[in-house]
Amino acid sequence: MSRVRADEEEYWHSSKFRAFTFDDEDDELSQLKESKRAVNSLRDIVDDDDDDLERVSWSGEPVGSISWSIKETASSSTSSLDGRDSSLQKGSSSYAALPKQASSYSLSSLFKGRNKLPSFQSLSDALTDTGVKNYAPELRRPRAEYKDYSSDWSPKDTVRRMQRGKVCSLERFRSLQDKLVLLDEAVAGHDGNVITAVLIFLKRTLRREILFRELEVRQVALCHLIHFLRETGEQKFLLDLLRFLDRTEDVALSQYREHLNIQDVEKRREFLKGCIGLPFSAEDTSHIQDHYTLLERQIIIEANDRHLEMAGQSELFRKYPRKASILNMPLVTTLFYSCFYHYTEAEGMFSSPTNLKKTFKIPDKQYVLTALAARAKLRAWGDVDALLTTKNWLGYTKKKAPIGFHRVVEILQRNSAPVQVLQEYVRLVEDVETRLNLATKYKCHDVVIETYRDLKDRIQLTAYKCKVERGSAEEEKINSILNN
């Protein structure tokens, strides 16, 4: 019996199968626990910290909040076990009997807004969970935002939304009738930006003949389109529109405006010469002719003066160098230039001021004002006196100023004229009050004293005596008048 019993114990101890023990450190469960601890420690090393990033889920709750994490945990309990590690899906009765371990959702993962990856779950989670949904739902725009792009808006509603700055697609208006209704609604809304936007849409989607025909009976929209074409420089389209409307003068003026884009002087002169024959009105034709003549004169004057300035033959050019070219300058600027540099030239010269006055029919008031400013700037007081002196048919001379002597005084004072020159023209101011104001302002004492003397105003003369220097000639003059 002892022999048999010994053989049985040897048989049991020599078997390749081993009994289950809780203290056995080499069993498969222990190996799985060690693997789990190694993997979890590895995850702690490589896991990134996303605490600084704030994410929002499709439900509107910040990702990482506790409510979001609980919802995500609950949804994961209904998912399948697809994609798990094959080694964890062998499943035996012994594994099923194991007690459930702690959940894989740690407190830090709740606040971080993420769960553990499937490969990092515990053994009990791998056996009991049916799977975890590890993808985010598609983010979509709120349904209200799609209303801006709706194709159900009527023309009236579309115009109202455009007035409020909403995005509206006009491509849905395809028929001519819908487009015209849209244009009429835009005009009725009295919003220039909306009208222009609709006109741009019609210009792009309609044939020119149809667009022109419909705009001919809609004058408000037509004016908007013409202004828009001029501002954007679409010259060809504008000319076609004006020709369709039979506006010959507007066509001519639009073609004349093209000279502004020509930089070369000779080419501009030839272009202006060709514009003379366009169907302008009588008044506009004379202006075009004067423009061409003026540019032709400027080319001649510029060539001669540039030669004189470079040669150094003129003392005036050496003392007062030219600051800019005379080309393409207005008529008044050209007249000032001629009065400044060519005032004494004969009338037969193109650069003579009198020649310019006669050729372009410059009024006397404009000529005197321009010439006075030019000669006063040069401090040529003799020329100023000759400019304002006239002679009648009996040979008598007198001072005459078409612009008024009060303006003459202001121009002279602005150019630092001496008091003697100012007093001569202040005396010629007819209005007494204006004369006293100018004389007092510019310290023309003799004029003030003589005016109060003529008015026999002893009180004002006595008061003015305090304003002059004591012991001066003006004080002696006032005492002489008061004594008499």
Short mmCIF file of C-alpha atoms in Angstrom, two decimals:
data_model
loop_
_atom_site.label_atom_id
_atom_site.label_comp_id
_atom_site.label_asym_id
_atom_site.label_seq_id
_atom_site.Cartn_x
_atom_site.Cartn_y
_atom_site.Cartn_z
CA MET A 1 0.00 0.00 0.00
CA SER A 2 2.78 2.34 0.84
CA ARG A 3 4.29 1.61 -2.54
CA VAL A 4 1.10 2.45 -4.35
CA ARG A 5 0.58 5.57 -2.31
CA ALA A 6 4.11 6.75 -3.08
CA ASP A 7 3.56 6.17 -6.79
CA GLU A 8 0.37 8.18 -6.74
CA GLU A 9 2.04 11.13 -5.05
CA GLU A 10 4.92 10.92 -7.49
CA TYR A 11 2.40 10.82 -10.31
CA TRP A 12 0.68 13.93 -9.07
CA HIS A 13 3.92 15.80 -8.43
CA SER A 14 5.39 14.79 -11.76
CA SER A 15 2.38 15.87 -13.84
CA LYS A 16 2.80 18.73 -16.33
CA PHE A 17 -0.34 20.28 -14.92
CA ARG A 18 -0.02 22.31 -11.79
CA ALA A 19 -2.65 23.08 -9.24
CA PHE A 20 -4.08 26.49 -8.71
CA THR A 21 -2.55 28.44 -5.83
CA PHE A 22 -3.02 32.06 -4.73
CA ASP A 23 0.63 32.39 -3.76
CA ASP A 24 2.09 31.22 -7.04
CA GLU A 25 4.00 34.10 -8.55
CA ASP A 26 4.49 32.40 -11.90
CA ASP A 27 0.85 31.96 -12.91
CA GLU A 28 -0.62 33.66 -15.92
CA LEU A 29 -2.69 36.08 -13.88
CA SER A 30 0.39 37.45 -12.20
CA GLN A 31 2.05 37.90 -15.55
CA LEU A 32 -0.95 39.81 -16.80
CA LYS A 33 -0.88 42.07 -13.74
CA GLU A 34 2.79 42.79 -14.25
CA SER A 35 2.17 43.55 -17.91
CA LYS A 36 -0.63 45.88 -16.99
CA ARG A 37 1.56 47.76 -14.49
CA ALA A 38 4.36 48.10 -17.06
CA VAL A 39 2.01 49.40 -19.69
CA ASN A 40 0.42 51.89 -17.30
CA SER A 41 3.82 53.18 -16.25
CA LEU A 42 4.79 53.55 -19.89
CA ARG A 43 1.62 55.53 -20.59
CA ASP A 44 2.42 57.91 -17.75
CA ILE A 45 5.77 58.61 -19.40
CA VAL A 46 4.60 59.22 -22.96
CA ASP A 47 1.16 60.71 -22.30
CA ASP A 48 0.95 64.40 -23.22
CA ASP A 49 -0.60 66.92 -20.94
CA ASP A 50 -3.47 68.68 -22.68
CA ASP A 51 -4.73 70.61 -19.71
CA ASP A 52 -4.00 73.90 -21.45
CA LEU A 53 -6.25 73.11 -24.43
CA GLU A 54 -9.93 73.81 -24.12
CA ARG A 55 -12.08 71.72 -26.43
CA VAL A 56 -15.83 71.79 -26.93
CA SER A 57 -17.94 68.77 -27.83
CA TRP A 58 -20.81 68.81 -30.30
CA SER A 59 -23.28 69.11 -27.41
CA GLY A 60 -21.81 72.47 -26.44
CA GLU A 61 -20.23 71.31 -23.15
CA PRO A 62 -16.48 71.81 -22.69
CA VAL A 63 -14.59 68.58 -23.24
CA GLY A 64 -13.13 67.56 -19.93
CA SER A 65 -16.02 68.56 -17.73
CA ILE A 66 -17.30 65.91 -15.33
CA SER A 67 -20.74 65.83 -16.93
CA TRP A 68 -19.17 65.28 -20.35
CA SER A 69 -16.93 62.50 -19.01
CA ILE A 70 -19.85 60.72 -17.35
CA LYS A 71 -21.84 60.83 -20.57
CA GLU A 72 -18.93 59.49 -22.52
CA THR A 73 -18.46 56.69 -19.93
CA ALA A 74 -22.10 55.73 -20.13
CA SER A 75 -22.06 55.63 -23.91
CA SER A 76 -18.96 53.43 -23.90
CA SER A 77 -20.78 50.70 -21.96
CA THR A 78 -22.98 49.91 -24.96
CA SER A 79 -20.20 49.60 -27.56
CA SER A 80 -18.72 46.35 -28.85
CA LEU A 81 -15.39 44.72 -28.13
CA ASP A 82 -14.02 45.18 -31.66
CA GLY A 83 -10.39 46.20 -32.03
CA ARG A 84 -9.21 44.83 -28.68
CA ASP A 85 -5.97 43.01 -28.26
CA SER A 86 -6.41 39.40 -29.36
CA SER A 87 -4.55 38.13 -26.30
CA LEU A 88 -7.26 39.60 -24.07
CA GLN A 89 -10.13 37.95 -25.96
CA LYS A 90 -9.21 34.30 -25.41
CA GLY A 91 -11.57 34.27 -22.42
CA SER A 92 -11.84 31.27 -20.09
CA SER A 93 -14.09 30.40 -17.26
CA SER A 94 -11.36 31.22 -14.77
CA TYR A 95 -11.00 34.69 -16.21
CA ALA A 96 -14.73 35.30 -16.07
CA ALA A 97 -14.75 34.43 -12.39
CA LEU A 98 -12.18 37.05 -11.48
CA PRO A 99 -13.41 39.98 -9.35
CA LYS A 100 -13.92 43.25 -11.25
CA GLN A 101 -11.12 45.69 -10.77
CA ALA A 102 -11.26 49.49 -10.57
CA SER A 103 -12.53 51.43 -13.58
CA SER A 104 -10.05 52.64 -16.11
CA TYR A 105 -11.43 56.23 -15.82
CA SER A 106 -9.19 57.91 -13.30
CA LEU A 107 -9.92 61.29 -11.72
CA SER A 108 -7.26 62.95 -13.82
CA SER A 109 -8.78 61.55 -16.98
CA LEU A 110 -12.16 63.00 -16.00
CA PHE A 111 -10.71 66.48 -15.73
CA LYS A 112 -8.55 66.05 -18.80
CA GLY A 113 -11.58 65.10 -20.84
CA ARG A 114 -10.29 61.78 -22.23
CA ASN A 115 -10.43 58.10 -21.45
CA LYS A 116 -7.72 55.50 -21.58
CA LEU A 117 -6.87 53.96 -24.87
CA PRO A 118 -8.26 50.47 -25.49
CA SER A 119 -4.85 48.80 -25.19
CA PHE A 120 -4.39 50.33 -21.71
CA GLN A 121 -7.64 49.11 -20.15
CA SER A 122 -7.67 46.76 -17.23
CA LEU A 123 -8.33 43.05 -17.63
CA SER A 124 -11.79 43.27 -16.09
CA ASP A 125 -12.72 46.18 -18.39
CA ALA A 126 -11.56 44.16 -21.36
CA LEU A 127 -13.82 41.26 -20.35
CA THR A 128 -16.91 43.12 -19.18
CA ASP A 129 -17.06 46.24 -21.41
CA THR A 130 -18.61 45.77 -24.79
CA GLY A 131 -16.34 48.39 -26.30
CA VAL A 132 -15.53 52.06 -26.10
CA LYS A 133 -16.52 54.64 -28.74
CA ASN A 134 -13.21 56.34 -29.47
CA TYR A 135 -14.19 58.76 -32.24
CA ALA A 136 -15.79 62.24 -32.01
CA PRO A 137 -19.11 62.95 -33.75
CA GLU A 138 -19.07 65.19 -36.84
CA LEU A 139 -19.35 68.89 -35.98
CA ARG A 140 -22.07 70.65 -37.93
CA ARG A 141 -23.20 74.25 -38.16
CA PRO A 142 -26.41 75.20 -36.40
CA ARG A 143 -29.41 74.94 -38.64
CA ALA A 144 -30.10 78.67 -38.25
CA GLU A 145 -26.87 79.54 -40.05
CA TYR A 146 -28.03 77.88 -43.22
CA LYS A 147 -30.86 80.36 -43.52
CA ASP A 148 -28.44 82.97 -44.90
CA TYR A 149 -27.82 80.74 -47.87
CA SER A 150 -31.41 79.70 -48.36
CA SER A 151 -32.79 79.88 -51.87
CA ASP A 152 -36.33 80.59 -50.71
CA TRP A 153 -35.98 84.33 -50.13
CA SER A 154 -38.19 86.57 -52.24
CA PRO A 155 -36.69 89.62 -54.01
CA LYS A 156 -38.09 91.90 -51.32
CA ASP A 157 -36.68 89.78 -48.48
CA THR A 158 -33.35 89.53 -50.29
CA VAL A 159 -33.08 93.31 -50.57
CA ARG A 160 -33.95 93.73 -46.90
CA ARG A 161 -31.28 91.24 -45.86
CA MET A 162 -28.72 92.97 -48.07
CA GLN A 163 -29.56 96.27 -46.40
CA ARG A 164 -28.79 94.65 -43.03
CA GLY A 165 -25.46 93.37 -44.32
CA LYS A 166 -26.48 89.71 -44.53
CA VAL A 167 -24.95 87.36 -47.08
CA CYS A 168 -27.43 86.66 -49.86
CA SER A 169 -26.89 84.74 -53.05
CA LEU A 170 -28.41 86.36 -56.11
CA GLU A 171 -27.73 83.40 -58.38
CA ARG A 172 -31.19 81.94 -57.71
CA PHE A 173 -32.75 84.80 -59.69
CA ARG A 174 -32.33 83.35 -63.14
CA SER A 175 -35.26 84.59 -65.17
CA LEU A 176 -35.35 88.10 -66.55
CA GLN A 177 -38.57 88.85 -64.70
CA ASP A 178 -37.07 87.90 -61.34
CA LYS A 179 -34.00 90.00 -61.98
CA LEU A 180 -36.05 93.06 -62.90
CA VAL A 181 -38.23 92.65 -59.81
CA LEU A 182 -35.07 92.42 -57.72
CA LEU A 183 -33.76 95.63 -59.31
CA ASP A 184 -37.06 97.44 -58.71
CA GLU A 185 -37.07 96.36 -55.07
CA ALA A 186 -33.49 97.60 -54.67
CA VAL A 187 -34.41 101.00 -56.14
CA ALA A 188 -37.46 101.20 -53.88
CA GLY A 189 -35.22 100.56 -50.88
CA HIS A 190 -33.23 103.77 -51.60
CA ASP A 191 -29.93 102.10 -50.67
CA GLY A 192 -27.17 102.96 -53.13
CA ASN A 193 -24.95 100.06 -52.12
CA VAL A 194 -27.71 97.52 -52.69
CA ILE A 195 -28.63 99.09 -56.05
CA THR A 196 -25.01 98.95 -57.16
CA ALA A 197 -24.66 95.33 -56.04
CA VAL A 198 -27.76 94.30 -57.98
CA LEU A 199 -26.57 96.23 -61.05
CA ILE A 200 -23.23 94.42 -60.95
CA PHE A 201 -25.13 91.12 -60.85
CA LEU A 202 -27.31 92.13 -63.81
CA LYS A 203 -24.31 93.43 -65.73
CA ARG A 204 -22.65 90.04 -65.32
CA THR A 205 -25.66 87.87 -66.14
CA LEU A 206 -27.56 89.80 -68.84
CA ARG A 207 -26.72 90.69 -72.39
CA ARG A 208 -25.84 94.32 -72.93
CA GLU A 209 -28.74 95.05 -75.26
CA ILE A 210 -31.27 93.65 -72.79
CA LEU A 211 -29.69 95.46 -69.83
CA PHE A 212 -29.55 98.79 -71.69
CA ARG A 213 -33.16 98.48 -72.83
CA GLU A 214 -34.43 97.83 -69.31
CA LEU A 215 -32.32 100.57 -67.74
CA GLU A 216 -33.59 103.12 -70.23
CA VAL A 217 -36.93 103.17 -68.39
CA ARG A 218 -35.30 103.06 -64.95
CA GLN A 219 -33.45 106.34 -64.67
CA VAL A 220 -32.38 105.95 -61.03
CA ALA A 221 -30.67 102.63 -61.71
CA LEU A 222 -29.24 104.04 -64.95
CA CYS A 223 -27.59 106.96 -63.13
CA HIS A 224 -26.12 104.54 -60.58
CA LEU A 225 -24.65 102.37 -63.33
CA ILE A 226 -23.17 105.32 -65.23
CA HIS A 227 -21.52 106.63 -62.06
CA PHE A 228 -20.22 103.16 -61.21
CA LEU A 229 -18.71 102.71 -64.69
CA ARG A 230 -17.00 106.09 -64.49
CA GLU A 231 -15.56 105.35 -61.07
CA THR A 232 -14.25 101.92 -62.09
CA GLY A 233 -12.92 103.18 -65.44
CA GLU A 234 -14.87 100.74 -67.64
CA GLN A 235 -14.72 103.14 -70.56
CA LYS A 236 -15.76 100.77 -73.34
CA PHE A 237 -18.87 99.56 -71.52
CA LEU A 238 -19.78 103.16 -70.67
CA LEU A 239 -19.41 104.32 -74.26
CA ASP A 240 -21.60 101.46 -75.49
CA LEU A 241 -24.27 102.42 -72.96
CA LEU A 242 -24.18 106.12 -73.91
CA ARG A 243 -24.32 105.33 -77.61
CA PHE A 244 -27.34 103.08 -77.05
CA LEU A 245 -29.04 105.96 -75.20
CA ASP A 246 -28.08 108.33 -78.05
CA ARG A 247 -26.28 110.71 -75.70
CA THR A 248 -23.76 112.05 -78.18
CA GLU A 249 -22.44 114.84 -75.95
CA ASP A 250 -21.90 112.46 -73.06
CA VAL A 251 -20.04 110.12 -75.42
CA ALA A 252 -17.81 112.99 -76.54
CA LEU A 253 -17.11 114.09 -72.95
CA SER A 254 -16.28 110.52 -71.94
CA GLN A 255 -13.82 110.26 -74.79
CA TYR A 256 -12.35 113.65 -73.88
CA ARG A 257 -11.70 112.44 -70.33
CA GLU A 258 -9.27 109.91 -71.73
CA HIS A 259 -6.65 112.65 -72.08
CA LEU A 260 -6.11 112.46 -68.32
CA ASN A 261 -4.58 109.01 -68.78
CA ILE A 262 -2.06 110.18 -71.40
CA GLN A 263 1.27 111.15 -69.84
CA ASP A 264 3.25 112.02 -72.95
CA VAL A 265 2.72 115.69 -73.80
CA GLU A 266 2.94 115.34 -77.57
CA LYS A 267 0.50 112.43 -77.58
CA ARG A 268 -1.88 114.38 -75.38
CA ARG A 269 -1.71 117.35 -77.73
CA GLU A 270 -2.56 115.15 -80.72
CA PHE A 271 -5.38 113.53 -78.78
CA LEU A 272 -6.87 116.93 -77.90
CA LYS A 273 -6.60 117.97 -81.52
CA GLY A 274 -8.69 114.93 -82.46
CA CYS A 275 -11.26 115.77 -79.78
CA ILE A 276 -12.08 119.10 -81.41
CA GLY A 277 -14.17 117.34 -84.06
CA LEU A 278 -16.31 115.39 -81.55
CA PRO A 279 -20.02 116.29 -81.26
CA PHE A 280 -19.72 118.71 -78.35
CA SER A 281 -22.04 121.60 -77.66
CA ALA A 282 -20.92 125.02 -78.92
CA GLU A 283 -19.68 126.08 -75.47
CA ASP A 284 -17.81 122.83 -74.88
CA THR A 285 -16.23 122.99 -78.31
CA SER A 286 -14.69 126.38 -77.48
CA HIS A 287 -13.29 124.96 -74.23
CA ILE A 288 -11.71 122.02 -76.05
CA GLN A 289 -10.17 124.42 -78.56
CA ASP A 290 -8.75 126.59 -75.77
CA HIS A 291 -7.35 123.53 -74.03
CA TYR A 292 -5.54 122.45 -77.17
CA THR A 293 -4.22 125.98 -77.80
CA LEU A 294 -3.04 126.39 -74.21
CA LEU A 295 -1.14 123.10 -74.24
CA GLU A 296 0.47 124.10 -77.53
CA ARG A 297 1.59 127.41 -75.99
CA GLN A 298 2.88 125.69 -72.89
CA ILE A 299 5.04 123.34 -74.95
CA ILE A 300 6.65 126.32 -76.71
CA ILE A 301 7.17 128.33 -73.48
CA GLU A 302 8.57 125.32 -71.62
CA ALA A 303 11.13 124.58 -74.33
CA ASN A 304 12.39 128.19 -74.48
CA ASP A 305 12.53 128.72 -70.72
CA ARG A 306 14.28 125.43 -70.10
CA HIS A 307 16.95 126.48 -72.58
CA LEU A 308 17.36 129.91 -70.93
CA GLU A 309 17.55 128.40 -67.45
CA MET A 310 20.16 125.83 -68.42
CA ALA A 311 22.24 128.41 -70.32
CA GLY A 312 22.11 130.88 -67.40
CA GLN A 313 21.41 133.79 -69.72
CA SER A 314 18.51 135.22 -67.70
CA GLU A 315 19.15 136.93 -64.36
CA LEU A 316 15.54 136.40 -63.34
CA PHE A 317 15.84 132.63 -63.74
CA ARG A 318 19.08 132.65 -61.73
CA LYS A 319 17.54 134.66 -58.91
CA TYR A 320 14.20 132.85 -58.90
CA PRO A 321 14.66 129.29 -60.24
CA ARG A 322 11.57 127.58 -61.55
CA LYS A 323 9.96 125.21 -59.09
CA ALA A 324 7.96 123.14 -61.59
CA SER A 325 7.23 122.70 -65.26
CA ILE A 326 4.52 124.80 -66.89
CA LEU A 327 3.18 121.84 -68.88
CA ASN A 328 -0.43 120.78 -68.22
CA MET A 329 -0.97 123.71 -65.84
CA PRO A 330 -4.30 125.61 -65.71
CA LEU A 331 -4.74 128.90 -67.57
CA VAL A 332 -4.52 131.04 -64.42
CA THR A 333 -1.27 129.34 -63.38
CA THR A 334 0.13 129.90 -66.87
CA LEU A 335 -0.84 133.59 -66.68
CA PHE A 336 0.85 133.97 -63.27
CA TYR A 337 3.97 132.29 -64.69
CA SER A 338 4.03 134.68 -67.64
CA CYS A 339 3.51 137.73 -65.39
CA PHE A 340 6.35 136.54 -63.18
CA TYR A 341 8.98 135.69 -65.82
CA HIS A 342 7.79 137.41 -69.04
CA TYR A 343 5.92 140.53 -67.89
CA THR A 344 7.79 142.99 -70.10
CA GLU A 345 7.66 140.97 -73.33
CA ALA A 346 5.90 142.32 -76.39
CA GLU A 347 2.38 141.26 -77.20
CA GLY A 348 3.52 139.29 -80.24
CA MET A 349 5.36 136.73 -78.09
CA PHE A 350 3.51 133.58 -77.08
CA SER A 351 4.76 133.94 -73.49
CA SER A 352 3.56 137.56 -73.14
CA PRO A 353 0.83 138.08 -70.50
CA THR A 354 -1.06 140.47 -72.77
CA ASN A 355 -0.95 137.86 -75.53
CA LEU A 356 -2.46 135.27 -73.21
CA LYS A 357 -5.12 137.73 -72.09
CA LYS A 358 -6.12 138.51 -75.64
CA THR A 359 -5.98 134.92 -76.93
CA PHE A 360 -8.04 133.36 -74.15
CA LYS A 361 -10.25 136.41 -73.44
CA ILE A 362 -9.25 136.69 -69.80
CA PRO A 363 -11.43 139.24 -67.90
CA ASP A 364 -9.79 142.41 -66.59
CA LYS A 365 -10.54 141.52 -62.97
CA GLN A 366 -8.82 138.11 -63.29
CA TYR A 367 -5.88 139.58 -65.18
CA VAL A 368 -5.28 142.40 -62.67
CA LEU A 369 -5.57 140.06 -59.70
CA THR A 370 -3.07 137.57 -61.15
CA ALA A 371 -0.61 140.17 -62.42
CA LEU A 372 -0.74 142.10 -59.12
CA ALA A 373 0.08 138.96 -57.16
CA ALA A 374 3.01 138.11 -59.46
CA ARG A 375 4.57 141.61 -59.50
CA ALA A 376 4.06 142.11 -55.75
CA LYS A 377 5.86 138.83 -55.11
CA LEU A 378 8.83 140.25 -57.01
CA ARG A 379 8.43 143.54 -55.04
CA ALA A 380 8.19 145.41 -58.34
CA TRP A 381 6.18 148.34 -56.93
CA GLY A 382 6.62 150.38 -60.09
CA ASP A 383 4.89 147.69 -62.13
CA VAL A 384 2.11 147.59 -59.54
CA ASP A 385 1.58 151.33 -59.87
CA ALA A 386 1.56 151.13 -63.67
CA LEU A 387 -0.87 148.22 -63.58
CA LEU A 388 -3.38 150.21 -61.51
CA THR A 389 -2.96 153.52 -63.40
CA THR A 390 -5.28 154.29 -66.30
CA LYS A 391 -5.42 157.20 -68.75
CA ASN A 392 -8.60 158.68 -70.13
CA TRP A 393 -9.13 160.12 -73.62
CA LEU A 394 -8.20 163.63 -72.39
CA GLY A 395 -4.81 162.37 -71.17
CA TYR A 396 -5.58 162.50 -67.47
CA THR A 397 -4.41 159.59 -65.32
CA LYS A 398 -6.10 158.04 -62.33
CA LYS A 399 -5.83 154.94 -60.17
CA LYS A 400 -8.34 152.19 -60.91
CA ALA A 401 -8.64 148.70 -59.44
CA PRO A 402 -11.30 146.32 -60.84
CA ILE A 403 -10.84 144.11 -57.78
CA GLY A 404 -11.23 146.98 -55.28
CA PHE A 405 -8.43 148.83 -53.49
CA HIS A 406 -9.11 147.01 -50.23
CA ARG A 407 -8.02 143.78 -51.94
CA VAL A 408 -5.03 145.55 -53.44
CA VAL A 409 -3.94 146.58 -49.93
CA GLU A 410 -4.31 143.02 -48.64
CA ILE A 411 -2.21 141.59 -51.49
CA LEU A 412 0.50 144.20 -51.04
CA GLN A 413 0.64 143.71 -47.28
CA ARG A 414 0.86 139.93 -47.75
CA ASN A 415 3.98 140.50 -49.87
CA SER A 416 5.59 142.81 -47.26
CA ALA A 417 5.01 146.09 -49.06
CA PRO A 418 6.48 149.18 -47.27
CA VAL A 419 4.15 151.52 -45.35
CA GLN A 420 4.54 154.31 -47.93
CA VAL A 421 3.19 152.04 -50.67
CA LEU A 422 0.38 150.75 -48.49
CA GLN A 423 -0.73 154.27 -47.49
CA GLU A 424 -1.03 155.30 -51.10
CA TYR A 425 -3.62 152.60 -51.80
CA VAL A 426 -5.33 152.74 -48.39
CA ARG A 427 -6.25 156.35 -49.16
CA LEU A 428 -8.02 155.17 -52.29
CA VAL A 429 -10.46 152.95 -50.37
CA GLU A 430 -13.82 154.68 -50.73
CA ASP A 431 -15.64 153.31 -47.69
CA VAL A 432 -14.58 155.35 -44.66
CA GLU A 433 -15.03 152.63 -42.09
CA THR A 434 -13.08 150.11 -44.20
CA ARG A 435 -10.35 152.68 -44.76
CA LEU A 436 -9.99 153.37 -41.03
CA ASN A 437 -9.91 149.67 -40.20
CA LEU A 438 -7.20 148.96 -42.78
CA ALA A 439 -5.16 152.02 -41.80
CA THR A 440 -5.33 151.12 -38.11
CA LYS A 441 -4.56 147.45 -38.78
CA TYR A 442 -1.50 148.15 -40.93
CA LYS A 443 -0.37 151.23 -38.90
CA CYS A 444 -0.86 153.78 -41.65
CA HIS A 445 -0.96 156.72 -39.17
CA ASP A 446 -1.13 159.50 -41.75
CA VAL A 447 -4.27 158.00 -43.29
CA VAL A 448 -5.97 157.69 -39.90
CA ILE A 449 -5.12 161.28 -38.95
CA GLU A 450 -6.28 162.68 -42.29
CA THR A 451 -9.54 160.70 -42.13
CA TYR A 452 -10.40 161.97 -38.63
CA ARG A 453 -9.48 165.47 -39.78
CA ASP A 454 -11.86 165.26 -42.71
CA LEU A 455 -14.54 163.95 -40.37
CA LYS A 456 -13.76 166.77 -37.87
CA ASP A 457 -13.80 164.23 -35.07
CA ARG A 458 -11.70 165.81 -32.30
CA ILE A 459 -12.54 163.07 -29.78
CA GLN A 460 -11.25 160.23 -31.96
CA LEU A 461 -8.23 162.28 -33.01
CA THR A 462 -7.37 163.01 -29.39
CA ALA A 463 -7.75 159.33 -28.50
CA TYR A 464 -5.55 158.30 -31.41
CA LYS A 465 -2.84 160.69 -30.21
CA CYS A 466 -2.15 158.24 -27.38
CA LYS A 467 -1.40 155.44 -29.88
CA VAL A 468 1.47 157.17 -31.69
CA GLU A 469 4.97 157.62 -30.38
CA ARG A 470 5.58 160.66 -28.25
CA GLY A 471 7.58 163.30 -30.06
CA SER A 472 7.03 161.72 -33.49
CA ALA A 473 5.96 163.53 -36.67
CA GLU A 474 2.49 161.99 -36.34
CA GLU A 475 2.01 163.55 -32.88
CA GLU A 476 3.06 166.96 -34.15
CA LYS A 477 0.63 166.61 -37.03
CA ILE A 478 -2.23 165.78 -34.64
CA ASN A 479 -1.36 168.79 -32.38
CA SER A 480 -1.32 171.06 -35.40
CA ILE A 481 -4.77 169.93 -36.47
CA LEU A 482 -6.20 170.24 -32.96
CA ASN A 483 -4.81 173.76 -32.52
CA ASN A 484 -6.38 174.92 -35.74
#
